[in-house]
PDB file of C-alpha atoms in Angstrom:
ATOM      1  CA  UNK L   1       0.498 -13.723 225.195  1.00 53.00           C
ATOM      2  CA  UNK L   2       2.575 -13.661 221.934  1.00 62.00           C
ATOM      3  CA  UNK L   3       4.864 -16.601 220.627  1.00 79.00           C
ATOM      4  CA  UNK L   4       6.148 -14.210 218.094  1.00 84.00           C
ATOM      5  CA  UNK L   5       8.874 -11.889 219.267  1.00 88.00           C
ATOM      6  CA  UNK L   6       8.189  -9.052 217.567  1.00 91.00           C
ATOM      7  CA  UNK L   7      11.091  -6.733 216.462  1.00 91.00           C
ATOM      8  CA  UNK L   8       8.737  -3.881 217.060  1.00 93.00           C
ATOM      9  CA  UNK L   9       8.848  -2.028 220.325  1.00 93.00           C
ATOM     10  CA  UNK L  10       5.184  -2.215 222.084  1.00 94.00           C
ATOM     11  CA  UNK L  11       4.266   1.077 220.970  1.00 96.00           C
ATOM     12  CA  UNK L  12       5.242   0.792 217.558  1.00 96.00           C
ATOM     13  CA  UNK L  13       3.764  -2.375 217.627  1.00 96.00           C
ATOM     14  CA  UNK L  14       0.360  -1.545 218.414  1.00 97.00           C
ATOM     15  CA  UNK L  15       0.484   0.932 215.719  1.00 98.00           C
ATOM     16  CA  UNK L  16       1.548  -0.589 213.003  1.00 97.00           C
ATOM     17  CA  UNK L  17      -0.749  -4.286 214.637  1.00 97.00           C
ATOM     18  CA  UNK L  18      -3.644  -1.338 213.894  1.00 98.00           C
ATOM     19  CA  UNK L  19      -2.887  -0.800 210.694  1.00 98.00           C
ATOM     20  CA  UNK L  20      -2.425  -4.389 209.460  1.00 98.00           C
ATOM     21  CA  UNK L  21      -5.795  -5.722 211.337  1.00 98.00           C
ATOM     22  CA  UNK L  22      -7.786  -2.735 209.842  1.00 98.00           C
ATOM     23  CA  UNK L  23      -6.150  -3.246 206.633  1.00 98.00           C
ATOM     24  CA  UNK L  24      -7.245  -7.136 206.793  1.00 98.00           C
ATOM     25  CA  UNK L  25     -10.956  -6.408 207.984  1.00 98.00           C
ATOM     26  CA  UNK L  26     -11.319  -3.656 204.992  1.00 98.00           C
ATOM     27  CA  UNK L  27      -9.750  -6.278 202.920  1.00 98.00           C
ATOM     28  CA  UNK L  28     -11.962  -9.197 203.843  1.00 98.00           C
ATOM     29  CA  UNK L  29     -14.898  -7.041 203.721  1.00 98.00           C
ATOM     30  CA  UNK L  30     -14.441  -5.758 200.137  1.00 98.00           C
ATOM     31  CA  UNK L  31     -13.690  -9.457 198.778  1.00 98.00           C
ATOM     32  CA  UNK L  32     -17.082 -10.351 200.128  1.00 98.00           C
ATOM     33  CA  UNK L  33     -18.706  -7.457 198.794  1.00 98.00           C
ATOM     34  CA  UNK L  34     -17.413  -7.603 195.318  1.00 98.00           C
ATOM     35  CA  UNK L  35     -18.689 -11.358 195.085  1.00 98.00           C
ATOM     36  CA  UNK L  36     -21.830 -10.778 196.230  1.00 97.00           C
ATOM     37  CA  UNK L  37     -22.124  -8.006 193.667  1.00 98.00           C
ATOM     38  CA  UNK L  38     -21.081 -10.747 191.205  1.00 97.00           C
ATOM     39  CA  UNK L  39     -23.120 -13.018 192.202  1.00 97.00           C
ATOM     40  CA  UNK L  40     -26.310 -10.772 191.388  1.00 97.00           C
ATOM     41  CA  UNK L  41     -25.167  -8.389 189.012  1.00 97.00           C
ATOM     42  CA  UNK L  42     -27.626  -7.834 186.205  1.00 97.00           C
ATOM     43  CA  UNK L  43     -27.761  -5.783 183.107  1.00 96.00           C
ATOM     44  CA  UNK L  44     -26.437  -5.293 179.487  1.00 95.00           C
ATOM     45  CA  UNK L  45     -22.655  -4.966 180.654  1.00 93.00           C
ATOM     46  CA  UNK L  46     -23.121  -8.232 182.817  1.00 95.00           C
ATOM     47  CA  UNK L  47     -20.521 -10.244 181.559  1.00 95.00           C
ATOM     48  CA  UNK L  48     -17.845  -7.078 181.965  1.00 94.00           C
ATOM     49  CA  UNK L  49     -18.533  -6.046 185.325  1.00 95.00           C
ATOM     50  CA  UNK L  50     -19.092  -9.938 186.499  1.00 96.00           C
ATOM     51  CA  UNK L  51     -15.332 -10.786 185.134  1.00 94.00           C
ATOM     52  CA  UNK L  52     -14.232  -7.527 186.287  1.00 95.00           C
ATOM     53  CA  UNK L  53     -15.402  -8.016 189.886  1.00 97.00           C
ATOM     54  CA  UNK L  54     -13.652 -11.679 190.219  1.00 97.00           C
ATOM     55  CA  UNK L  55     -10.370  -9.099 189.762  1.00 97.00           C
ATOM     56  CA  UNK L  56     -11.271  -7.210 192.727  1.00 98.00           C
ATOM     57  CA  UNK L  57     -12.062 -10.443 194.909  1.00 98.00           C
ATOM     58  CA  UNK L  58      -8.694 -11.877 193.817  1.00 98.00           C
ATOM     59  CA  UNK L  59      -6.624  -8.914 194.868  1.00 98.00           C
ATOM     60  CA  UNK L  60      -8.164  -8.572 198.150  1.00 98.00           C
ATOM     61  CA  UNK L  61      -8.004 -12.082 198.911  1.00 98.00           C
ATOM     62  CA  UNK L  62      -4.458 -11.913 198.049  1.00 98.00           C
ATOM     63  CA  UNK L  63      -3.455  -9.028 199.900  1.00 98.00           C
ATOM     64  CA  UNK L  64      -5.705 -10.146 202.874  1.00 98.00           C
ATOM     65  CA  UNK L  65      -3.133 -13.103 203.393  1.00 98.00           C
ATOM     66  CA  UNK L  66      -0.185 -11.145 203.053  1.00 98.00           C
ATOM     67  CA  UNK L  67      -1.387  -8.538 205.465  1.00 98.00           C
ATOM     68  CA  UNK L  68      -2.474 -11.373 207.900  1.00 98.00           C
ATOM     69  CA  UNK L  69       0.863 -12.601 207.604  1.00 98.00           C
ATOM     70  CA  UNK L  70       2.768  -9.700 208.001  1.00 98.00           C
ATOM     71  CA  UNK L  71       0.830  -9.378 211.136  1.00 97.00           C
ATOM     72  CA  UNK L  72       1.614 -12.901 212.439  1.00 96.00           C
ATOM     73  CA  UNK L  73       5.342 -12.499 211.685  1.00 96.00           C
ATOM     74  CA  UNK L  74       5.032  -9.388 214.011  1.00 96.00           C
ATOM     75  CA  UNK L  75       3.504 -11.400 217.025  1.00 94.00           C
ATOM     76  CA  UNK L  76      -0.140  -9.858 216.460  1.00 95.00           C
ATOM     77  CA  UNK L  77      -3.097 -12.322 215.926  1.00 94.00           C
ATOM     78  CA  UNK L  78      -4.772 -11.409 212.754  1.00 97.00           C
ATOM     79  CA  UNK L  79      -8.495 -11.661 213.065  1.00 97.00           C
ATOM     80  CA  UNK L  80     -10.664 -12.257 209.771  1.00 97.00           C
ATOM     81  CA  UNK L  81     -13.946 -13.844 212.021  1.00 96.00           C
ATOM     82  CA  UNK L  82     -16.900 -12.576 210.535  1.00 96.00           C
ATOM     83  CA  UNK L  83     -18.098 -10.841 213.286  1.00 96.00           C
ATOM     84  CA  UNK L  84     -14.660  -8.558 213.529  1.00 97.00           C
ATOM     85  CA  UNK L  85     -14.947  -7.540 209.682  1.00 97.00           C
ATOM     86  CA  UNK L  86     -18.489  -6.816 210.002  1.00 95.00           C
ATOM     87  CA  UNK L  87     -18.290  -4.512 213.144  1.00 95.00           C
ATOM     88  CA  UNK L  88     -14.568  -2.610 211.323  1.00 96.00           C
ATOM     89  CA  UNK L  89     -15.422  -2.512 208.164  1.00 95.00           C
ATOM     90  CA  UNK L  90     -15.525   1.177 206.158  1.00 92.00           C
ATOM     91  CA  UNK L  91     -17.600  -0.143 203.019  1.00 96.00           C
ATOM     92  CA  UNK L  92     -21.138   0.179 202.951  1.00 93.00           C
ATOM     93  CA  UNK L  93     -23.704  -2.529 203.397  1.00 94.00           C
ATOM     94  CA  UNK L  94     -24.898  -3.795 199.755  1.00 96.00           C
ATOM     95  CA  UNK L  95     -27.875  -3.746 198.397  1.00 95.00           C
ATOM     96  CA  UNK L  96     -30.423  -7.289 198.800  1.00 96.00           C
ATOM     97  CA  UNK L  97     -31.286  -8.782 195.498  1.00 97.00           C
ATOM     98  CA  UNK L  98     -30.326  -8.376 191.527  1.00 98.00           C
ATOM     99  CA  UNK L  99     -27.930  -5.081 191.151  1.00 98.00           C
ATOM    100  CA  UNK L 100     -27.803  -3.627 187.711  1.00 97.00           C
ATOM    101  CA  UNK L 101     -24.759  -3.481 186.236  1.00 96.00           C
ATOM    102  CA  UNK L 102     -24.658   0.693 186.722  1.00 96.00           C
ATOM    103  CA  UNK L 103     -25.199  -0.055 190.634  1.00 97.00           C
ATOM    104  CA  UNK L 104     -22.953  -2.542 190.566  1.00 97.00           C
ATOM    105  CA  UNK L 105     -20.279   0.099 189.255  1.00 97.00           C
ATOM    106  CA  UNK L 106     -21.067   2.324 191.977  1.00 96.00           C
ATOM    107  CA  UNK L 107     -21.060   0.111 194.750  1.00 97.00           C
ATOM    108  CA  UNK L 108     -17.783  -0.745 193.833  1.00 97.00           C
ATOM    109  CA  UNK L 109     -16.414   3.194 193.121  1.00 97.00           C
ATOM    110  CA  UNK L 110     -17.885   4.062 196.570  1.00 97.00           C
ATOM    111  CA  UNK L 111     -16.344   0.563 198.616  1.00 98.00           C
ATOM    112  CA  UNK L 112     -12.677   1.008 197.250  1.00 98.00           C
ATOM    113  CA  UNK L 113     -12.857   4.543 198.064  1.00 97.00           C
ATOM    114  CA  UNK L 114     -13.357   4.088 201.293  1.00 97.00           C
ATOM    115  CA  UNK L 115     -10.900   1.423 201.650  1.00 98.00           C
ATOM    116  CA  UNK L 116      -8.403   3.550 199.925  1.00 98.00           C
ATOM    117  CA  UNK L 117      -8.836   6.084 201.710  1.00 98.00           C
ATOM    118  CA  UNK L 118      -8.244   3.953 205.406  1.00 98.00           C
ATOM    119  CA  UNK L 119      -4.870   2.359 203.675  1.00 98.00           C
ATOM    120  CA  UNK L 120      -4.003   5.751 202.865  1.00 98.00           C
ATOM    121  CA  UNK L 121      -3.866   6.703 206.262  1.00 98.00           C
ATOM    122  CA  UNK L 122      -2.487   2.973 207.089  1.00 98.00           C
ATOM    123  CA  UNK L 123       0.460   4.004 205.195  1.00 98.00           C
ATOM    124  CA  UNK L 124       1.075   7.756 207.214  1.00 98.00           C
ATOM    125  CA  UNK L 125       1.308   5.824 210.077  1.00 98.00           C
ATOM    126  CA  UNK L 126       3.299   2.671 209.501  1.00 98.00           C
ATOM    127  CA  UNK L 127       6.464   5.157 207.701  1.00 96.00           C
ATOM    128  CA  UNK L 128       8.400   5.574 211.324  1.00 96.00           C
ATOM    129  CA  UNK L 129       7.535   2.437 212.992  1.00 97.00           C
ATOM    130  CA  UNK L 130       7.542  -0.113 210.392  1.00 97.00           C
ATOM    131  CA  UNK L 131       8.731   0.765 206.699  1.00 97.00           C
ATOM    132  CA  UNK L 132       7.984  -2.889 205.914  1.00 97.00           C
ATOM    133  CA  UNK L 133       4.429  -3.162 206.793  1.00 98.00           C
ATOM    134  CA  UNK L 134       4.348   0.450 205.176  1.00 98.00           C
ATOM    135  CA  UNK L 135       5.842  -0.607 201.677  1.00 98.00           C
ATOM    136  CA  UNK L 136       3.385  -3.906 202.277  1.00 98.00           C
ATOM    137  CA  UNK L 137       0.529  -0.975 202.244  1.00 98.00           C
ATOM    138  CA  UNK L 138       1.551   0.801 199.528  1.00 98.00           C
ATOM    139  CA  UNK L 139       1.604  -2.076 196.874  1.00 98.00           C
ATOM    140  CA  UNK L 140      -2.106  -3.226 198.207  1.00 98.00           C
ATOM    141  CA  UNK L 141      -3.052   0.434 197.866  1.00 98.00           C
ATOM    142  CA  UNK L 142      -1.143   1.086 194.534  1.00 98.00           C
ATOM    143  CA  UNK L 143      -3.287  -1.986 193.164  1.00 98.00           C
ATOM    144  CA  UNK L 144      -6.868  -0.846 194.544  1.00 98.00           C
ATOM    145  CA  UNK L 145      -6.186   2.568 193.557  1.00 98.00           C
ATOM    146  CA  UNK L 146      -6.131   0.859 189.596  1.00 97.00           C
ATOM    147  CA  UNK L 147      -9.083  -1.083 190.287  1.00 97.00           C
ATOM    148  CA  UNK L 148     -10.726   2.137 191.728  1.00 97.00           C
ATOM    149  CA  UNK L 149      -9.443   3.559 188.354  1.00 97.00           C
ATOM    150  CA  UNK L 150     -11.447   1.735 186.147  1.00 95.00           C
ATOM    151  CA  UNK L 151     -14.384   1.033 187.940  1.00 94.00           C
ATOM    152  CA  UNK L 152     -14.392   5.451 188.133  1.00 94.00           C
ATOM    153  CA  UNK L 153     -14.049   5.424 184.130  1.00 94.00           C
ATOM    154  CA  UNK L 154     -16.319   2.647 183.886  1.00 87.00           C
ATOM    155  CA  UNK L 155     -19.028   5.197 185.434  1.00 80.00           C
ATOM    156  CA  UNK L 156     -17.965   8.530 183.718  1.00 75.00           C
TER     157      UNK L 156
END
């Protein structure tokens, strides 16, 4: 039961509800992994890659709540429970213990491409039934795609 009216048909709806909650479980999951990559990063670029990292957890803990939302204001229940993020998630498990600073890099490269690459297909599908949710996914996209940028140059 919804207490939302969405202003989606049901169909469209359960697209574009798709979308957002994978969107918010890749989100969720690469805010967690870029902390605990900061938390135990190691190595002569240390203090780079640490600050660098808080960037990443701070855009997808942004975005997170404005996908949530956008899902709420459509009538679907986000869900962010650990158990949901950890059984959706497209990034990779990481690594127990310190990380040097060149792992660190590449866990990073390797999580946002896979989460750019699921908001990429987020976005093909949210076009007809939602342009809203679909510009929403574009601007979270637009600003991994810059953080996937430099953490690509960072390991050239």
């Amino acid at each position: 039961m919804s207490v939302v009216k969405s202003p989606l048909s049901e169909a469209d709806l359960k697209t574009v509800g798709g979308a957002l909650q994978g969107a918010l479980v890749d989100l969720v999951d690469l805010a967690l992994v870029a902390k605990q990559v900061h938390w135990n990063v190691v190595g002569p670029r240390f203090r780079s890659v640490h600050l660098q990292l808080d960037e990443v957890v701070t855009t997808a803990r942004t975005h997170s709540d404005t996908v949530a939302e956008r899902a709420s204001a459509l009538g679907v229940n986000p869900d962010g429970r650990a158990s949901t993020v950890a059984s959706g998630s497209a990034i990779g498990p990481v690594p127990e213990g310190w990380i040097k600073d060149e792992e660190a890099v590449r866990i990073l490269v390797d999580a946002l491409g896979a989460v750019v690459a699921r908001m990429r297909e987020r976005i093909d599908v949210t076009g007809d039934p939602d342009p809203v949710s679909q510009d929403l996914l574009i601007a979270l996209t637009a600003d991994l795609e810059k953080h996937s940028w430099m953490y690509q140059a960072e390991s050239a």
